Coordinates of C-alpha atoms and ligand atoms in Angstrom, one line a residue:
M55 CA -98.1 83.4 64.3
K56 CA -94.5 82.4 64.1
A57 CA -93.2 80.8 60.9
I58 CA -90.0 79.7 59.4
R59 CA -89.6 81.2 55.9
A60 CA -87.0 81.3 53.2
H61 CA -86.8 84.6 51.2
E62 CA -84.1 83.2 49.0
F63 CA -82.7 79.8 48.1
G64 CA -79.6 78.5 49.7
G65 CA -78.4 76.6 52.7
P66 CA -79.9 76.4 56.2
E67 CA -78.7 79.9 57.0
V68 CA -81.4 81.5 54.7
L69 CA -84.2 80.3 57.0
R70 CA -85.8 83.2 58.9
Y71 CA -88.0 83.2 62.0
D72 CA -90.8 85.4 60.8
D73 CA -94.2 86.8 62.1
M74 CA -97.1 86.1 59.8
P75 CA -100.9 86.8 60.0
E76 CA -103.0 83.7 60.8
P77 CA -105.0 82.6 57.8
A78 CA -108.8 81.9 57.9
P79 CA -110.0 78.7 56.3
G80 CA -111.8 79.1 53.0
P81 CA -114.6 76.9 51.8
G82 CA -113.5 73.2 51.8
Q83 CA -110.5 73.9 54.1
V84 CA -109.7 73.4 57.8
R85 CA -107.3 75.4 59.9
V86 CA -104.9 73.3 62.0
R87 CA -102.9 74.6 64.9
L88 CA -99.7 72.6 64.7
H89 CA -97.8 71.5 67.8
A90 CA -94.9 69.9 65.8
A91 CA -93.5 69.8 62.3
G92 CA -91.3 67.0 60.8
V93 CA -88.0 67.7 59.1
N94 CA -87.3 65.6 56.0
P95 CA -84.1 65.5 53.9
F96 CA -86.1 66.8 50.9
D97 CA -86.8 70.0 52.8
T98 CA -83.1 70.7 52.5
Y99 CA -83.0 69.7 48.8
M100 CA -86.0 72.1 48.1
L101 CA -84.3 74.9 49.9
T102 CA -81.4 74.9 47.5
G103 CA -83.7 75.9 44.7
T104 CA -82.4 73.0 42.4
Y105 CA -84.9 70.3 43.4
A106 CA -87.7 69.0 41.1
I107 CA -90.1 71.1 43.1
K108 CA -89.2 74.8 43.2
P109 CA -91.5 76.9 45.3
P110 CA -92.2 80.6 44.8
L111 CA -90.4 82.8 47.3
P112 CA -90.9 83.5 50.1
Y113 CA -92.0 80.1 51.3
S114 CA -92.2 78.0 54.5
P115 CA -90.7 74.5 54.2
G116 CA -92.2 71.4 55.6
A117 CA -94.6 68.6 54.4
D118 CA -95.4 67.0 57.8
G119 CA -97.2 68.3 60.9
A120 CA -99.4 67.3 63.8
G121 CA -101.8 69.4 65.8
V122 CA -105.5 70.1 66.4
V123 CA -108.2 71.3 64.1
E124 CA -109.3 74.8 65.3
A125 CA -111.6 76.0 62.5
V126 CA -113.6 74.3 59.8
G127 CA -114.6 76.1 56.5
D128 CA -117.9 75.8 54.7
G129 CA -118.7 72.5 53.1
V130 CA -116.3 70.4 55.2
T131 CA -117.8 67.3 56.7
G132 CA -116.3 64.6 58.9
L133 CA -113.9 66.9 60.7
A134 CA -114.6 69.0 63.8
V135 CA -112.9 71.6 65.9
G136 CA -110.7 69.8 68.5
D137 CA -109.8 66.8 66.3
R138 CA -106.2 65.6 66.8
V139 CA -104.7 65.1 63.4
Y140 CA -101.4 64.6 61.5
T141 CA -101.0 66.5 58.3
G142 CA -99.6 65.6 54.9
G143 CA -99.1 68.8 52.9
T144 CA -101.2 72.0 53.1
A145 CA -103.8 73.7 51.0
D146 CA -101.0 75.8 49.4
H147 CA -98.0 73.8 50.5
Q148 CA -95.7 75.2 47.9
S149 CA -95.8 78.6 49.8
Y150 CA -97.0 77.6 53.2
G151 CA -95.5 74.4 54.5
A152 CA -95.6 73.0 58.0
Y153 CA -92.8 75.0 59.6
R154 CA -95.4 77.4 61.1
Q155 CA -97.9 77.5 63.9
V156 CA -101.0 77.4 61.8
V157 CA -101.7 75.8 58.4
L158 CA -104.7 75.5 56.1
C159 CA -105.4 72.0 54.8
T160 CA -108.0 70.3 52.6
P161 CA -109.7 67.4 54.4
S162 CA -107.7 64.9 52.4
Q163 CA -104.5 66.3 53.9
V164 CA -105.5 65.7 57.5
H165 CA -105.6 62.3 59.1
P166 CA -106.7 61.1 62.6
L167 CA -104.0 61.0 65.2
P168 CA -104.7 58.4 67.9
A169 CA -104.7 59.7 71.5
R170 CA -101.6 57.6 72.4
V171 CA -99.5 59.0 69.6
S172 CA -97.9 62.4 70.7
F173 CA -97.9 65.4 68.4
A174 CA -94.1 65.1 67.9
E175 CA -94.6 61.4 66.9
G176 CA -97.5 62.5 64.6
A177 CA -95.2 64.9 62.8
A178 CA -93.1 61.8 62.0
V179 CA -95.8 59.9 60.1
N180 CA -96.7 61.4 56.7
V181 CA -93.6 61.4 54.5
P182 CA -91.5 58.7 56.3
A183 CA -94.3 56.1 57.0
L184 CA -96.1 56.6 53.7
T185 CA -92.8 56.2 51.9
A186 CA -92.1 53.0 53.8
H187 CA -95.6 51.7 53.2
V188 CA -95.6 52.3 49.5
A189 CA -92.0 50.9 49.1
L190 CA -93.0 47.7 50.9
E191 CA -96.1 47.4 48.6
R192 CA -93.9 48.0 45.5
A193 CA -91.5 45.3 46.7
T194 CA -94.4 42.7 46.8
P195 CA -92.9 40.7 49.6
R196 CA -94.1 37.1 50.0
G197 CA -94.2 34.7 53.0
G198 CA -90.8 33.7 54.2
D199 CA -89.0 36.6 52.4
V200 CA -86.0 38.3 53.9
V201 CA -86.3 42.1 53.7
L202 CA -83.2 44.3 53.9
V203 CA -83.8 47.9 54.9
H204 CA -80.5 49.4 53.7
G205 CA -80.4 52.6 55.8
A206 CA -82.8 51.6 58.7
S207 CA -81.8 54.1 61.4
G208 CA -83.6 57.1 59.8
S209 CA -87.2 57.9 59.8
V210 CA -88.2 56.0 56.6
G211 CA -86.0 53.0 57.5
L212 CA -87.4 52.6 61.1
A213 CA -91.0 52.7 59.8
A214 CA -90.1 50.1 57.2
V215 CA -88.5 47.9 59.8
Q216 CA -91.5 48.1 62.1
M217 CA -94.1 47.4 59.3
A218 CA -92.0 44.6 57.6
R219 CA -91.6 42.9 61.0
A220 CA -95.3 43.2 61.9
A221 CA -96.1 41.7 58.5
G222 CA -94.1 38.6 59.4
Y223 CA -91.0 39.0 57.2
T224 CA -87.4 38.3 58.3
V225 CA -85.9 41.8 58.6
I226 CA -82.3 43.0 58.3
G227 CA -81.6 46.6 59.0
T228 CA -78.4 48.6 58.5
A229 CA -77.1 51.7 60.3
G230 CA -73.8 53.6 60.5
T231 CA -73.4 54.0 64.3
D232 CA -73.7 51.9 67.4
D233 CA -76.7 53.9 68.6
G234 CA -78.4 53.5 65.3
L235 CA -77.8 49.8 65.2
A236 CA -79.2 49.4 68.7
L237 CA -82.3 51.4 67.8
V238 CA -82.9 49.4 64.6
A239 CA -82.7 46.1 66.6
A240 CA -85.0 47.5 69.3
E241 CA -87.6 48.5 66.7
G242 CA -87.8 45.0 65.3
A243 CA -84.9 44.0 63.0
H244 CA -83.9 40.3 63.4
H245 CA -80.4 41.2 62.4
V246 CA -78.4 44.5 62.2
V247 CA -75.3 45.3 60.1
D248 CA -73.1 48.4 60.0
H249 CA -73.2 49.9 56.5
R250 CA -69.9 51.7 57.2
D251 CA -68.1 48.4 57.7
A252 CA -66.1 47.5 54.5
G253 CA -67.2 43.9 54.8
H254 CA -70.9 44.6 55.2
I255 CA -72.0 43.1 51.9
E256 CA -70.3 39.8 52.8
K257 CA -72.0 39.9 56.2
L258 CA -75.4 40.4 54.6
Q259 CA -74.7 37.4 52.3
T260 CA -73.7 35.3 55.2
L261 CA -76.8 36.2 57.2
T262 CA -78.9 35.0 54.2
N263 CA -76.9 31.8 53.8
G264 CA -75.4 33.1 50.6
R265 CA -78.8 33.6 48.9
G266 CA -79.2 37.3 49.5
P267 CA -82.2 39.3 50.6
D268 CA -85.4 38.8 48.6
V269 CA -86.3 42.5 49.0
I270 CA -83.9 45.5 49.4
L271 CA -85.4 48.9 50.4
E272 CA -82.5 51.2 49.4
M273 CA -81.9 54.6 51.1
L274 CA -78.7 55.5 49.2
A275 CA -78.8 54.0 45.8
N276 CA -75.9 56.1 44.3
V277 CA -73.6 54.2 46.8
N278 CA -75.2 50.8 47.0
L279 CA -77.2 49.9 43.9
D280 CA -74.5 47.8 42.1
H281 CA -73.8 46.0 45.4
D282 CA -77.5 45.4 45.9
L283 CA -77.7 43.8 42.4
T284 CA -74.8 41.5 43.4
M285 CA -76.4 40.3 46.6
I286 CA -80.1 40.3 45.8
A287 CA -81.7 36.9 45.8
P288 CA -82.9 35.3 42.5
R289 CA -86.2 37.1 41.4
G290 CA -85.6 39.6 44.2
R291 CA -87.0 43.2 44.2
I292 CA -85.0 46.4 44.9
V293 CA -86.9 49.5 45.7
V294 CA -84.9 52.8 45.3
I295 CA -86.2 55.2 47.9
G296 CA -83.2 57.5 48.4
N297 CA -80.5 58.6 45.9
R298 CA -78.0 61.5 46.0
G299 CA -76.0 61.1 42.8
R300 CA -75.1 58.9 39.9
I301 CA -73.8 55.3 39.9
E302 CA -72.5 52.9 37.4
I303 CA -74.2 49.5 37.5
D304 CA -73.8 46.2 35.6
P305 CA -77.3 45.5 34.1
R306 CA -76.2 41.9 33.4
K307 CA -76.7 41.3 37.1
I308 CA -80.4 42.2 36.7
M309 CA -80.7 39.7 33.9
A310 CA -78.9 36.9 35.7
K311 CA -81.0 37.4 38.9
H312 CA -84.3 38.0 37.1
A313 CA -84.5 40.9 39.5
V314 CA -86.8 43.9 39.5
V315 CA -85.5 47.4 40.2
T316 CA -88.2 49.8 41.0
G317 CA -88.6 53.1 42.9
L318 CA -90.9 55.8 44.0
A319 CA -91.2 59.5 44.5
L320 CA -93.8 60.4 47.0
W321 CA -94.9 63.5 45.2
G322 CA -95.7 61.4 42.1
L323 CA -98.3 59.1 43.8
T324 CA -101.9 59.3 42.6
A325 CA -104.5 60.7 45.0
E326 CA -106.0 57.2 45.3
E327 CA -102.6 55.8 46.3
V328 CA -102.2 58.5 48.9
T329 CA -105.7 57.9 50.3
R330 CA -105.2 54.1 50.5
G331 CA -101.7 54.6 52.0
H332 CA -103.1 56.7 54.8
E333 CA -105.8 54.2 55.5
A334 CA -103.1 51.6 55.9
L335 CA -101.1 53.9 58.2
A336 CA -104.2 54.5 60.3
A337 CA -104.6 50.8 60.8
A338 CA -100.8 50.4 61.5
L339 CA -100.9 53.2 64.1
A340 CA -104.0 51.7 65.7
S341 CA -102.5 48.2 66.0
G342 CA -99.1 49.5 67.1
A343 CA -97.4 48.0 64.0
L344 CA -96.2 51.6 63.3
R345 CA -94.6 53.4 66.2
P346 CA -93.1 56.7 65.0
V347 CA -89.6 57.2 66.5
V348 CA -88.6 60.8 67.4
G349 CA -84.9 61.1 67.9
T350 CA -84.5 64.9 68.2
E351 CA -86.8 67.7 69.2
L352 CA -85.8 71.3 68.5
P353 CA -87.8 74.5 68.9
L354 CA -89.2 75.9 65.6
A355 CA -86.8 78.8 65.8
E356 CA -83.9 76.3 65.4
A357 CA -85.1 75.0 62.0
A358 CA -81.7 75.8 60.4
E359 CA -79.9 73.6 63.0
A360 CA -82.5 70.8 62.2
H361 CA -81.6 71.2 58.5
R362 CA -77.9 70.8 59.3
R363 CA -78.6 67.7 61.5
V364 CA -80.9 65.9 59.0
M365 CA -78.0 65.8 56.5
T366 CA -75.4 64.6 59.1
P367 CA -74.7 60.9 59.4
G368 CA -75.8 59.1 62.6
A369 CA -79.6 59.1 62.2
R370 CA -81.7 58.0 65.2
G371 CA -85.3 58.4 63.9
K372 CA -87.1 61.6 63.2
I373 CA -86.1 65.2 63.8
V374 CA -89.1 67.4 64.7
L375 CA -89.6 71.1 65.4
L376 CA -91.8 72.0 68.3
M377 CA -94.0 75.0 68.0
P378 CA -93.6 77.9 70.6
Ligands
LIG281 P1 -82.8 60.1 57.4 O1 -83.7 60.0 58.6 O2 -81.8 61.2 57.4 O3 -82.0 58.7 57.4 C1 -81.0 58.5 56.4 C2 -80.7 57.0 56.4 O4 -79.7 56.7 55.4 C3 -80.0 56.6 57.8 O5 -80.5 55.4 58.2 C4 -78.6 56.5 57.4 O6 -77.8 55.7 58.3 C5 -78.7 55.9 56.1 N1 -77.4 55.8 55.4 C6 -76.3 56.6 55.4 N2 -75.3 56.1 54.7 C7 -75.8 55.0 54.2 C8 -75.2 54.0 53.3 N3 -73.9 54.0 52.8 N4 -76.0 52.9 52.9 C9 -77.2 52.8 53.3 N5 -77.8 53.7 54.2 C10 -77.1 54.8 54.5 O7 -83.6 60.1 56.1 P2 -85.0 59.5 55.8 O8 -86.1 60.5 56.0 O9 -85.1 58.2 56.4 O10 -84.9 59.3 54.2 C11 -84.0 58.4 53.7 C12 -83.7 58.7 52.2 O11 -84.9 58.5 51.4 C13 -83.2 60.1 52.0 O12 -82.3 60.2 50.9 C14 -84.5 60.8 51.6 O13 -84.3 62.0 50.8 C15 -85.2 59.7 50.8 N6 -86.6 59.8 50.7 C16 -87.2 59.6 49.6 C17 -88.6 59.6 49.5 C18 -89.3 59.2 48.1 O14 -90.4 59.7 47.9 N7 -88.6 58.5 47.3 C19 -89.4 59.9 50.6 C20 -88.8 60.1 51.8 C21 -87.4 60.1 51.9 P3 -76.8 56.4 59.4 O15 -77.1 57.8 59.6 O16 -77.0 55.5 60.6 O17 -75.4 56.1 58.7

């Protein structure tokens, strides 16, 4: 099979298009033939070798895939050859991620993919939608709340916009390009604001009649957290999802607003939180509340280009790699 592998840590240029033998599923495993793999920003962080998770070399990046079950190991129940699935991790994901044609998974790592969701869209579910779902749960929104998705044009942000809108909240989404703003509006935001605009904090205040959003889902905390604390509504909740550096904040603003600042790291969720999250995503995919948005499709061999693009401003949903 074809696989993208890193034999050393570094930038996108260290990714190689390799041939590897196809693995056979062991007891308690299924073999999935992937049609698409999702590219997440953290794939690029991990490749540098300086991230919290440092895989042994060589390794294949990728946490998210979608395809068809093609073999079932001893002791596996409830899954059959031919099932369409999306995957979240692999049985040995630190070495063998989703940037390859075939992966081995435990049953808890495969989730049903409805017929009307394409494989490319399926590869956009696991990390982005689970993150959006857990972040919304952590934010404990209440009826009538205004939810600001600060960084809504990317894959996490769009899933958050869709699910917050479906849940009945007033949704504001930000993006940094006209295309991104149009996409965020099309996917359900009541209002959109350009986060590159120097006056965008004032615009957000105006949109909420000076009160501020009740919930902020924050994709770039090292840039925005202190502003978020300025604009958050009294007793509001800020959920830090993305962060790429340090920031100075004034903690007095948290006191004055009786605000809650929380966060999440997907890899730190409990097994039960992951299971419950995927059950919620299954329901959201079935109802149409969650509609994965694929902005860019590239062949697997162009994984390095996908890594460059995922770190370039101007997000328009998910970047996926299509298998040969
Ligand atoms: P993505 O698809 O690359 O999207 C990045 C988003 O950030 C885009 O909407 C981008 O908007 C926006 N952005 C850029 N500059 C911004 C600014 N100044 N203020 C607010 N937003 C800004 O990435 P993603 O997959 O959605 O992930 C988003 C972030 O969450 C990344 O940092 C990722 O590493 C992190 N993340 C964390 C977890 C976790 O477990 N905590 C899980 C998944 C992702 P434009 O491109 O339109 O400017």
